[in-house]
XYZ file of C-alpha atoms in Angstrom:
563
model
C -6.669 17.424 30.073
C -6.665 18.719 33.911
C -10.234 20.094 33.510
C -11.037 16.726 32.463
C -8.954 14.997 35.144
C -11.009 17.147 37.449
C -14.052 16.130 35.852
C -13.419 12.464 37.009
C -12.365 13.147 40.225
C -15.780 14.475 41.222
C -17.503 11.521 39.457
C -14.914 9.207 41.878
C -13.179 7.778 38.498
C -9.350 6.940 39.610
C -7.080 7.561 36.888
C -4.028 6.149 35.513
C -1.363 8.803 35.751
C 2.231 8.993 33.800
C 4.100 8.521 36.993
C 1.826 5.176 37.830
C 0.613 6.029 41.386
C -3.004 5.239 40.370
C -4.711 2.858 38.324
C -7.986 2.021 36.868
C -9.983 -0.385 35.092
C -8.932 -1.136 31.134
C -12.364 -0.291 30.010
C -12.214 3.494 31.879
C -8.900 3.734 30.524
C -10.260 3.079 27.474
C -12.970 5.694 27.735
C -10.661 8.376 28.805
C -8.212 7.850 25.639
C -11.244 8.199 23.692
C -11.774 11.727 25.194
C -8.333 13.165 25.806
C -7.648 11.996 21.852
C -10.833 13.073 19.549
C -10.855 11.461 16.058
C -9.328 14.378 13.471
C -12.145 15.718 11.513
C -9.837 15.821 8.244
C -10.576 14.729 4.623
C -8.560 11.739 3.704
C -6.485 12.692 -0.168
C -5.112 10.129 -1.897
C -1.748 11.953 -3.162
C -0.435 11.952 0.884
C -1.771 8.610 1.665
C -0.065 6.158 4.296
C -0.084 2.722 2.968
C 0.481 -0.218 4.052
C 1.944 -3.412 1.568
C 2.186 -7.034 2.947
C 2.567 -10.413 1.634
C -0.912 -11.966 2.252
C 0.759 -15.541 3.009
C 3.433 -13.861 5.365
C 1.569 -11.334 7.714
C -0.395 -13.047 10.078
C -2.573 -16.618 9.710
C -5.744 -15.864 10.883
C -7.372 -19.837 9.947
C -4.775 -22.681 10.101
C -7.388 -24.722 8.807
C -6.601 -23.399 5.253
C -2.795 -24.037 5.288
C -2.916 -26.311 2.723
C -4.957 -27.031 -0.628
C -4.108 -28.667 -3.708
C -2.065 -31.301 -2.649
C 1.141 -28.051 -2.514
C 3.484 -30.741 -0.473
C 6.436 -30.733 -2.501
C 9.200 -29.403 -0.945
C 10.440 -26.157 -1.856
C 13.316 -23.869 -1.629
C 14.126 -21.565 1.917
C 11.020 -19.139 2.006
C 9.509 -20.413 -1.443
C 6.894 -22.481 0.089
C 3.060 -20.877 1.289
C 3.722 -20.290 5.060
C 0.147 -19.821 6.365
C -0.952 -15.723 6.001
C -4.585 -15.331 4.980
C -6.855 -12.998 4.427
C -8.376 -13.470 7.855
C -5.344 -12.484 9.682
C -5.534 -9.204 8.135
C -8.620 -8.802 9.180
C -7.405 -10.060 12.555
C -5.089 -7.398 12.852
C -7.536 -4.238 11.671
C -9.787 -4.995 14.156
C -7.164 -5.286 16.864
C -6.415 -1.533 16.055
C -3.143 -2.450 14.766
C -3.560 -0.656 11.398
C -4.699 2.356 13.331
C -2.238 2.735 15.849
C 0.244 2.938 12.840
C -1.631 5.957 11.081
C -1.891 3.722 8.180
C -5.426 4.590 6.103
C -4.689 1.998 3.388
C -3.697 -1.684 3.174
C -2.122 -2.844 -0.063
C -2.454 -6.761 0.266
C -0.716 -9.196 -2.623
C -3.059 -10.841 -5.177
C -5.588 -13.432 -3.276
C -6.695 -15.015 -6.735
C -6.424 -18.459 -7.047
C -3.058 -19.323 -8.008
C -1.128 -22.416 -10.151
C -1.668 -25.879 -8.207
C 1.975 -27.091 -8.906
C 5.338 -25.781 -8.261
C 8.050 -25.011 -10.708
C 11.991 -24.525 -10.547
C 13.753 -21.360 -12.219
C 16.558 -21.601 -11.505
C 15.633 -20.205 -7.533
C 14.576 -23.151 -6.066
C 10.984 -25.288 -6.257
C 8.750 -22.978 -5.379
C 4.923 -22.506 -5.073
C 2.303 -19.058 -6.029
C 2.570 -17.985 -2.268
C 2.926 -14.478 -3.575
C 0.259 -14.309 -5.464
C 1.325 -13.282 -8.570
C 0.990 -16.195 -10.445
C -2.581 -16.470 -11.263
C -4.470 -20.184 -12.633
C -8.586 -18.480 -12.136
C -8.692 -14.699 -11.984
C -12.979 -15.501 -10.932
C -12.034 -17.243 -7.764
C -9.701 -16.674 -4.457
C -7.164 -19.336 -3.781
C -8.166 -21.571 -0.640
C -5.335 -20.907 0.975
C -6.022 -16.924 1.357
C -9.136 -17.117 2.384
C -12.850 -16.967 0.612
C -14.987 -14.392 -0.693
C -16.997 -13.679 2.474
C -13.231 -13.129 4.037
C -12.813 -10.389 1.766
C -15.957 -9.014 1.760
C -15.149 -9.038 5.873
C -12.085 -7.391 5.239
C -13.415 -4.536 3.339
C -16.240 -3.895 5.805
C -14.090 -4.106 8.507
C -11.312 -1.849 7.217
C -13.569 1.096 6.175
C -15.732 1.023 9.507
C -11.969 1.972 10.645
C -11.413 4.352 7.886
C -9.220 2.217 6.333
C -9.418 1.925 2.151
C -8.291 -1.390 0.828
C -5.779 -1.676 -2.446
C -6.029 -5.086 -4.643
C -2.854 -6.135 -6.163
C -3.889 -7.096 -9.973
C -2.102 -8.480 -12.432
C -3.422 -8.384 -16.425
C -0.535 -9.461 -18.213
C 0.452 -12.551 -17.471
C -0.891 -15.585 -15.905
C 1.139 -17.744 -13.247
C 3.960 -20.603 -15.143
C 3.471 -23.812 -16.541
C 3.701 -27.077 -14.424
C 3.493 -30.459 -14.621
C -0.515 -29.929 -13.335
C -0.611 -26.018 -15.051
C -0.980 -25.879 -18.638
C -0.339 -23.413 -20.540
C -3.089 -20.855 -21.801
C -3.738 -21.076 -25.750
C -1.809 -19.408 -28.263
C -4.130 -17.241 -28.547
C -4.305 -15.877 -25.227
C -0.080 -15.711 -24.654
C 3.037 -15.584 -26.261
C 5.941 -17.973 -24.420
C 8.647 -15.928 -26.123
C 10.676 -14.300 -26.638
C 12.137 -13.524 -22.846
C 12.026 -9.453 -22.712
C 15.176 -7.706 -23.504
C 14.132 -4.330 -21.794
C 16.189 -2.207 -24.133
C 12.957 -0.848 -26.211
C 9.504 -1.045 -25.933
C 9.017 -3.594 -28.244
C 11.300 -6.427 -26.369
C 9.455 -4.630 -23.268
C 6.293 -5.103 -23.651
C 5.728 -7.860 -26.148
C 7.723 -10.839 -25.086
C 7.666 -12.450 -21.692
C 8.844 -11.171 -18.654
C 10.879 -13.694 -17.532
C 11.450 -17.724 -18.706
C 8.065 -19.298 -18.417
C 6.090 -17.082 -17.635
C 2.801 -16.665 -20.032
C 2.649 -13.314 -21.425
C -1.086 -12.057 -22.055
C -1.681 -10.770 -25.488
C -2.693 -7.045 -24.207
C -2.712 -5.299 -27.567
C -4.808 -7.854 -29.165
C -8.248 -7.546 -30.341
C -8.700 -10.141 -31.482
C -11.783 -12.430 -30.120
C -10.538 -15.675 -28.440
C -12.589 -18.915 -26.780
C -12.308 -19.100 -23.476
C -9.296 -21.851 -22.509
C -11.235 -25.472 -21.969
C -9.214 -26.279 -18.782
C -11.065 -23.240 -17.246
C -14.227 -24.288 -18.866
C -13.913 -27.872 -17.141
C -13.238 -26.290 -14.037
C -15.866 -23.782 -13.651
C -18.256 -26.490 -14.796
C -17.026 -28.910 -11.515
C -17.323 -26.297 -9.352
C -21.352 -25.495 -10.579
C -20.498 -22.401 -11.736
C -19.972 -22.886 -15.672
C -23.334 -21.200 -16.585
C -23.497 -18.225 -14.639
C -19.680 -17.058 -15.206
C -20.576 -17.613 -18.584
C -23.914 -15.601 -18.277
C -22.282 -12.558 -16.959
C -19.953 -12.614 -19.380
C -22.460 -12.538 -22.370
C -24.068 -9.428 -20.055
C -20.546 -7.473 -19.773
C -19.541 -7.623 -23.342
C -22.737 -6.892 -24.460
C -22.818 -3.763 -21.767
C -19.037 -2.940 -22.543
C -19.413 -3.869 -26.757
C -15.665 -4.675 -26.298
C -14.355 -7.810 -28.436
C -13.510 -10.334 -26.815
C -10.139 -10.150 -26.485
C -7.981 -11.719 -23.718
C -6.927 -8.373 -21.676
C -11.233 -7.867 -21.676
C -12.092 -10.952 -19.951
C -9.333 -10.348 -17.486
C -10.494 -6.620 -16.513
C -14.287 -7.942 -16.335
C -12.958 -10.488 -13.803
C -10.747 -7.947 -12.076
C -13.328 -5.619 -11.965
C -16.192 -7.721 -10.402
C -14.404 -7.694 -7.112
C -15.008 -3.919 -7.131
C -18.606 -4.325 -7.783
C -19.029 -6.436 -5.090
C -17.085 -5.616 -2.277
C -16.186 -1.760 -2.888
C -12.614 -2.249 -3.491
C -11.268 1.417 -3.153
C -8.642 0.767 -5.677
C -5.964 -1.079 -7.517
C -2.061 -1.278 -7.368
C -1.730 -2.786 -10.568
C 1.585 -5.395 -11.036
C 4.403 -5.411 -13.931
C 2.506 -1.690 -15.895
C 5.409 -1.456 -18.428
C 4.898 -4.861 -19.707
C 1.457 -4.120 -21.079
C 0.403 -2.078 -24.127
C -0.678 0.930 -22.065
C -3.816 1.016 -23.463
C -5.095 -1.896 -21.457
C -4.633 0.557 -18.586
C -7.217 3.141 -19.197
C -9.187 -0.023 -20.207
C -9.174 -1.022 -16.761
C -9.501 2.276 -14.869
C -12.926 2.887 -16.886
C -14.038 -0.365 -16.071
C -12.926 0.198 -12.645
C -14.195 2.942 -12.195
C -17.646 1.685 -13.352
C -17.490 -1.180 -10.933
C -17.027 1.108 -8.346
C -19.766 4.000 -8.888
C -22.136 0.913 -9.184
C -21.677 -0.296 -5.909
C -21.731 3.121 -4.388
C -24.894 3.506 -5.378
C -25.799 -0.287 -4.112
C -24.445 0.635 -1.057
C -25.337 4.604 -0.018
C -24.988 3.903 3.608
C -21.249 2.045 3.216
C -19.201 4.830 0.956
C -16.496 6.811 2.916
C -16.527 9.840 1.028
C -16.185 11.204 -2.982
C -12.922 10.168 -3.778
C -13.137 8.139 -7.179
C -11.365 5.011 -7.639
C -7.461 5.406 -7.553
C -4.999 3.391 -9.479
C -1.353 3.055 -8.217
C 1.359 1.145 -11.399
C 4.533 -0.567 -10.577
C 6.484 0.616 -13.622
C 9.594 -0.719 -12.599
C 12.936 1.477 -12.411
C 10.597 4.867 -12.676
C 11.933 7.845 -11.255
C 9.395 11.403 -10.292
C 12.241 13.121 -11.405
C 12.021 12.066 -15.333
C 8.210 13.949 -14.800
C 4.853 12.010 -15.964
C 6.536 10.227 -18.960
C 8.994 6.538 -18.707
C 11.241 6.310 -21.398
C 12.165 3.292 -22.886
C 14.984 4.297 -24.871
C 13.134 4.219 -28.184
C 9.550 5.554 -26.703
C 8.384 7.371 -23.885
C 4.948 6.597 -22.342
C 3.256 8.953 -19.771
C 1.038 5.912 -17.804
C -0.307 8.737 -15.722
C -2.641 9.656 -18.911
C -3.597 6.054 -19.321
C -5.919 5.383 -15.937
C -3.331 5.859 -13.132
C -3.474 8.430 -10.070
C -0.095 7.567 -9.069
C 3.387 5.608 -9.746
C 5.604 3.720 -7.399
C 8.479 5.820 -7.228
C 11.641 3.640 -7.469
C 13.981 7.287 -6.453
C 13.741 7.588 -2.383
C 16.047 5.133 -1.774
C 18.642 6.684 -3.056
C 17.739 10.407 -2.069
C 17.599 8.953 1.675
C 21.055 9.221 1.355
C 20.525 13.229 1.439
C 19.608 15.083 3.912
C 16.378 16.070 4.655
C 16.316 19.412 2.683
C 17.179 18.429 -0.195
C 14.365 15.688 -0.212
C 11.926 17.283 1.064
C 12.131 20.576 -1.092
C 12.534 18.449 -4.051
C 9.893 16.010 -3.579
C 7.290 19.247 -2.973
C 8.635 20.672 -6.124
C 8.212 18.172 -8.395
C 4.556 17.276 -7.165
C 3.730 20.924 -7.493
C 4.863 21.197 -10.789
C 5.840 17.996 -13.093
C 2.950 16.122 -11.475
C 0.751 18.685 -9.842
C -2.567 17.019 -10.089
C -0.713 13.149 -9.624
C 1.380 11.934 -6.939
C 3.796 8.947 -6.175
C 3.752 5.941 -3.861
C 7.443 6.219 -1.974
C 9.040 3.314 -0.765
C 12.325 2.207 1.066
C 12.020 -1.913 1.251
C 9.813 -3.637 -0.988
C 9.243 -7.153 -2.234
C 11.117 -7.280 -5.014
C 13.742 -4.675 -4.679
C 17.107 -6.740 -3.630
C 18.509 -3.217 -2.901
C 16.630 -1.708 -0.552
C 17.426 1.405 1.529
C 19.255 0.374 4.892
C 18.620 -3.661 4.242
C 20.729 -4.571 7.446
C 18.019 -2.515 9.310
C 20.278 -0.350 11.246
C 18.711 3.151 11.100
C 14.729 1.935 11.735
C 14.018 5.578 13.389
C 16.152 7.480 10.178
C 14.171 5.334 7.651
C 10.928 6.413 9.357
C 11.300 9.914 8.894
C 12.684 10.120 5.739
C 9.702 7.664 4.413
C 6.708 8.899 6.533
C 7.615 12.929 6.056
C 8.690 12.579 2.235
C 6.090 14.571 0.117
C 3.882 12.251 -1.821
C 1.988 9.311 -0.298
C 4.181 6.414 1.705
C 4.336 2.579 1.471
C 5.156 0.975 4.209
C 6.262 -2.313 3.767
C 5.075 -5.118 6.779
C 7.875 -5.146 9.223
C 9.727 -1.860 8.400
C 7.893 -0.608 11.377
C 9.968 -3.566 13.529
C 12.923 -3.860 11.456
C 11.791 -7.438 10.190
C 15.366 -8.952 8.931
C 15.884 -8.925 5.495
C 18.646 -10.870 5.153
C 17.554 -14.673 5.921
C 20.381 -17.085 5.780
C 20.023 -19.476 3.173
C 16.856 -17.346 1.054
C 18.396 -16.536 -2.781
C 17.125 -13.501 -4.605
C 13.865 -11.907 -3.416
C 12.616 -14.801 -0.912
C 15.410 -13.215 1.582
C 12.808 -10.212 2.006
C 9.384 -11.900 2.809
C 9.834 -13.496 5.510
C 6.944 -14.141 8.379
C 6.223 -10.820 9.727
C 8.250 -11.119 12.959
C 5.480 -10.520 15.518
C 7.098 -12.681 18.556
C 9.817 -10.391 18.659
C 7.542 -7.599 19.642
C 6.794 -9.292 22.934
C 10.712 -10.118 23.149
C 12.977 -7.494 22.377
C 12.051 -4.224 24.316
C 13.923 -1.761 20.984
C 10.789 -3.226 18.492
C 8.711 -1.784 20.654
C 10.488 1.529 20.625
C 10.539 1.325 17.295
C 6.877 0.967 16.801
C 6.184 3.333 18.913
C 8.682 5.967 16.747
C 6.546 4.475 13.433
C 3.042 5.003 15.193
C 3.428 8.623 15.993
C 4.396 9.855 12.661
C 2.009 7.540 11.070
C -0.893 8.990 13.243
C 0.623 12.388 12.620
C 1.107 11.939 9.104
C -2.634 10.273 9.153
C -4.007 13.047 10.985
C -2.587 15.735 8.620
C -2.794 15.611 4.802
C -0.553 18.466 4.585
C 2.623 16.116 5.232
C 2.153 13.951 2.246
C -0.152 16.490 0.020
C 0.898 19.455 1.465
C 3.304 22.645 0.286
C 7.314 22.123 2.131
C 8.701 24.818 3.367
C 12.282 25.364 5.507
C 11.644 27.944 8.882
C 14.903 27.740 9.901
C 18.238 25.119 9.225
C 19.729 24.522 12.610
C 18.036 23.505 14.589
C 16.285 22.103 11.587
C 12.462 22.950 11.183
C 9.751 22.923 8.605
C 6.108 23.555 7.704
C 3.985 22.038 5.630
C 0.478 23.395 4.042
C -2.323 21.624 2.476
C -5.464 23.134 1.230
C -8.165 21.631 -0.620
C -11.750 23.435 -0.687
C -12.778 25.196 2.343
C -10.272 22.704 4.333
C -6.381 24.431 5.086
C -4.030 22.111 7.228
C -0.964 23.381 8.516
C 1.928 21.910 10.737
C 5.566 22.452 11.176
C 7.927 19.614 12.507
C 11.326 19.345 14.275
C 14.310 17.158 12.976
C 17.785 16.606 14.666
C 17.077 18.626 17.606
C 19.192 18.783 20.369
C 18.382 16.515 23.714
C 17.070 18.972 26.988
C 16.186 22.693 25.936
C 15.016 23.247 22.154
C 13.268 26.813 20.652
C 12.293 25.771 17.092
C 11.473 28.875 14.780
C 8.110 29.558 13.348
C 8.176 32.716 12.839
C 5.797 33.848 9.662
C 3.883 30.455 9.822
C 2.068 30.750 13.344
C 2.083 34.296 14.675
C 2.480 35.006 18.546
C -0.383 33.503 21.268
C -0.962 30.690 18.498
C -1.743 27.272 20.875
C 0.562 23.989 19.059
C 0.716 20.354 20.414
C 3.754 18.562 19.980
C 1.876 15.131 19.050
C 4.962 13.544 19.914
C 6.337 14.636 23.224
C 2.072 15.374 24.395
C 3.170 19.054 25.276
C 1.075 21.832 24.646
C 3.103 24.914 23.488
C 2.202 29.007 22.981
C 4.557 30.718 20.041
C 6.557 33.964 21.621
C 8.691 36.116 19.889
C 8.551 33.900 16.952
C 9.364 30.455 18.568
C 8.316 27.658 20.816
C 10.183 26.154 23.609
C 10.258 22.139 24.455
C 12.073 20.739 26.917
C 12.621 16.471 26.299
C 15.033 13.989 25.430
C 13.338 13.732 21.539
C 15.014 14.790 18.653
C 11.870 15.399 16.856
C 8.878 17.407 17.230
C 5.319 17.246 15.736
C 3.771 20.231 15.989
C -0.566 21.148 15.072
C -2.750 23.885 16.173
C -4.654 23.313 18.994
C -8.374 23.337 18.363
């Protein structure tokens, strides 16, 4: 940095210094950051990815043009109603470096597909598909998220940042039944009976809640396609050629035409023709299982095709990945979910990874025990597979610290966990979750609370806390993929180790140290001389007799080898 300082001095380049005495242009500044910070040269792995999940309606609304299609006026219940995200604003916010700044290196958006026209009342409230999960046309994106050139923008734009891009599916069910929504034919769902969820059986065949379609997964039997979607397609000029590449799949695929087959050919052509990195795929356990390898091959397919479409576009040789929500699954049951009757391992039927429903409650631990724990298991039960890790999701009315009172806590415990991390939007300002007059799940997706970054000084603090172990975490695969390891309990520090090929990362990070004067052990991990950076104080730091010294008011360090 001060040969570099010097550098600029002799070209006449002022500089912006910590203390503030000189200034500079934005663009120089700019320019400098670029040099003083290098892009990592590291291989981005799946099993310690840092992902990011939003509600596409309730992130950011990059068109207010498309606020509202099909007539969706009716009133609806508090936070029931479509509120204006898009697609576009997602966009709007990866190119503004937001994404970036956060270490994240994969966005997780809900479904975009076009959704049920009407509303319906459960019991909750009216409410409308703002979520996404209630699918009318798997072919087509719903108006109000956006089109198909504002995906196909979103994917280029994300992986010119580095960024992969996760589509939400959903195979077995389709959205309820409305006054304007029919229902699909019999022999595409089953309307009951409402799942039990005390064996497979009243798990997987029966619906998932009170109207609510349930797909006939483990059917082979060929249907007809539904004549509402027939009339559609055929007003919107597209009858013949859906219909034409239909004809060319099953006749590629020789699969019957059976309902879960026409959904993964849909699915699946939004791999093939934007490069869709990979799917977190909705409601796993209430599918024959089957249907899942079904869709990973087809997947899969879709997205070796357009790799070799688009040579000049692919980020690296990492095959598709598959993330399931099998709801209530723990890592430390191993690779199989047990029903009570049956046990399934999902991990042998298509999927890299599982949503692991456990952290929350081990957050209550201390970091030890987590840590060790979580490296164990992934090294052993699931070497080979990981698990997403999450604190506050969208459908989890329990989630870890829900009045948001330990944001910094609930960053390290999420972004240092072994495994990879889900962020969900607005952990990283401690977005309320608690919304008077929301019932059930509405209370936690809200609007992402942007104006309060500008307007309460501790949401930027705690973005900043959230960026630098993002980056950190981004930067170094061996926090999420990496071998844990304790160097010393009090003050408490640890390493981690990743290797992969002819690629080792190794760091070692600081937890509850003491304000002022620290010496964290690393003795047997970096030998004597060895250069570290503390990423998140900016100190450079030489190990002596088996320690390094920091002097700050953090009670965390993140410490890498300097090149």
């Amino acid at each position: 940095m001060k040969k570099l300082l010097i550098a600029l001095a002799i070209l006449g380049v002022s500089v912006a210094c910590k203390d503030g005495h000189k200034t500079t242009s934005p663009d120089t500044i700019a320019v400098i950051d670029s040099i003083v910070e290098p892009k990592k040269n590291h291989p981005f792995v799946w099993e310690g990815a840092n992902i990011y999940f939003l509600l596409t309606d309730r992130f950011n609304n990059g068109d207010p043009e498309n606020d509202l299609n099909f007539d969706r006026t009716d009133s609806t219940a508090v936070l029931r109603g479509f509120m204006g995200g898009d697609i576009k604003g997602i966009t709007d916010k990866i190119e503004e470096g937001y994404f970036t700044n956060l270490g994240v290196n994969a966005i997780w958006f809900t479904p975009v597909v076009e959704q049920i026209h009407g509303s319906t009342d459960e019991g909750t409230g009216n409410t409308y598909g703002f979520h996404g999960y209630w699918a009318k046309d798997w072919t087509t994106l719903d108006p109000n998220f956006g089109t198909q050139k504002d995906l196909e923008k979103l994917v280029k734009t994300a992986h010119k940042k580095g960024i992969r891009i996760l589509l939400d599916v959903v195979v077995n069910h389709t959205g309820p039944v409305t006054a304007i929504d029919a229902v699909w034919p019999s022999e595409w769902v089953r309307t009951d009976p409402t799942c039990e969820f005390t064996t497979y059986e009243n798990t997987t065949s029966c619906t998932l809640v009170n109207n609510l379609p349930d797909i006939y997964t483990e059917s082979d039997a060929a249907v007809e396609l539904p004549d509402p979607l027939l009339a559609k397609w055929k007003e919107e000029g597209r009858l013949s050629s859906e219909l034409d590449e239909l004809q060319l799949f099953f006749e590629r695929t020789g699969y019957p035409r059976a309902p879960r087959f026409y959904i993964i050919k849909w699915l699946t052509d939004y791999v093939n023709a934007f490069g869709i990195d990979g799917f977190r795929v909705d409601t796993v356990k209430h599918a024959d299982e089957n249907a899942w390898s079904e869709l990973y091959t087809e997947a899969s397919y879709a997205f070796e095709t357009w790799k070799k479409k688009h040579p000049n576009d692919v980020l690296d040789d990492n095959a598709f990945y598959m993330v399931g929500e099998v709801y209530n699954y723990e890592m430390s049951s191993g690779r199989a979910f047990d029903f009570g009757d049956k046990k399934v391992d999902y991990f042998d039927h298509g999927f890299n990874a599982l949503i692991n429903f456990e952290l929350k409650r081990d957050a209550l631990n201390d970091y030890e025990t987590t840590f060790k724990k979580y490296s164990n298991i992934l090294h052993t039960k699931l070497e080979g597979k990981s698990v997403l890790n999450y604190l506050t999701s969208h459908d989890d009315g329990s989630p870890f610290d829900k009045d948001r009172t330990k944001p910094y806590y609930t960053a390290n415990v999420l972004l240092l966990t072994p495994g990879a991390s889900q962020i969900y939007y607005g952990d990283e300002l401690a977005r309320d979750l608690t919304i008077e007059g929301a019932q059930g799940d509405a209370t936690l997706r809200s609007f992402m609370n942007w104006e309060e970054l500008d307007s309460i000084p501790e949401k930027k603090k705690i973005l900043t806390h959230w960026q630098k172990l993002g980056k950190f975490r981004n930067n170094h695969p061996a926090i999420g993929a990496g071998k844990h390891k304790r160097l010393a309990k009090s003050p408490y520090v640890f390493s981690r180790t990743f290797v992969k090929d002819d690629y080792k990362d190794k760091v070692v990070v600081g937890l509850d140290l003491p304000t002022g004067k620290k010496s964290l052990w690393v003795k047997g991990f970096f030998g004597d001389g060895t250069k570290l950076y503390d990423t998140y104080s900016e100190t450079e730091v030489i190990v002596t007799n088996g320690k390094v010294i920091l002097e700050n008011e953090h009670s965390i360090a993140l410490l890498e080898l300097v090149d």
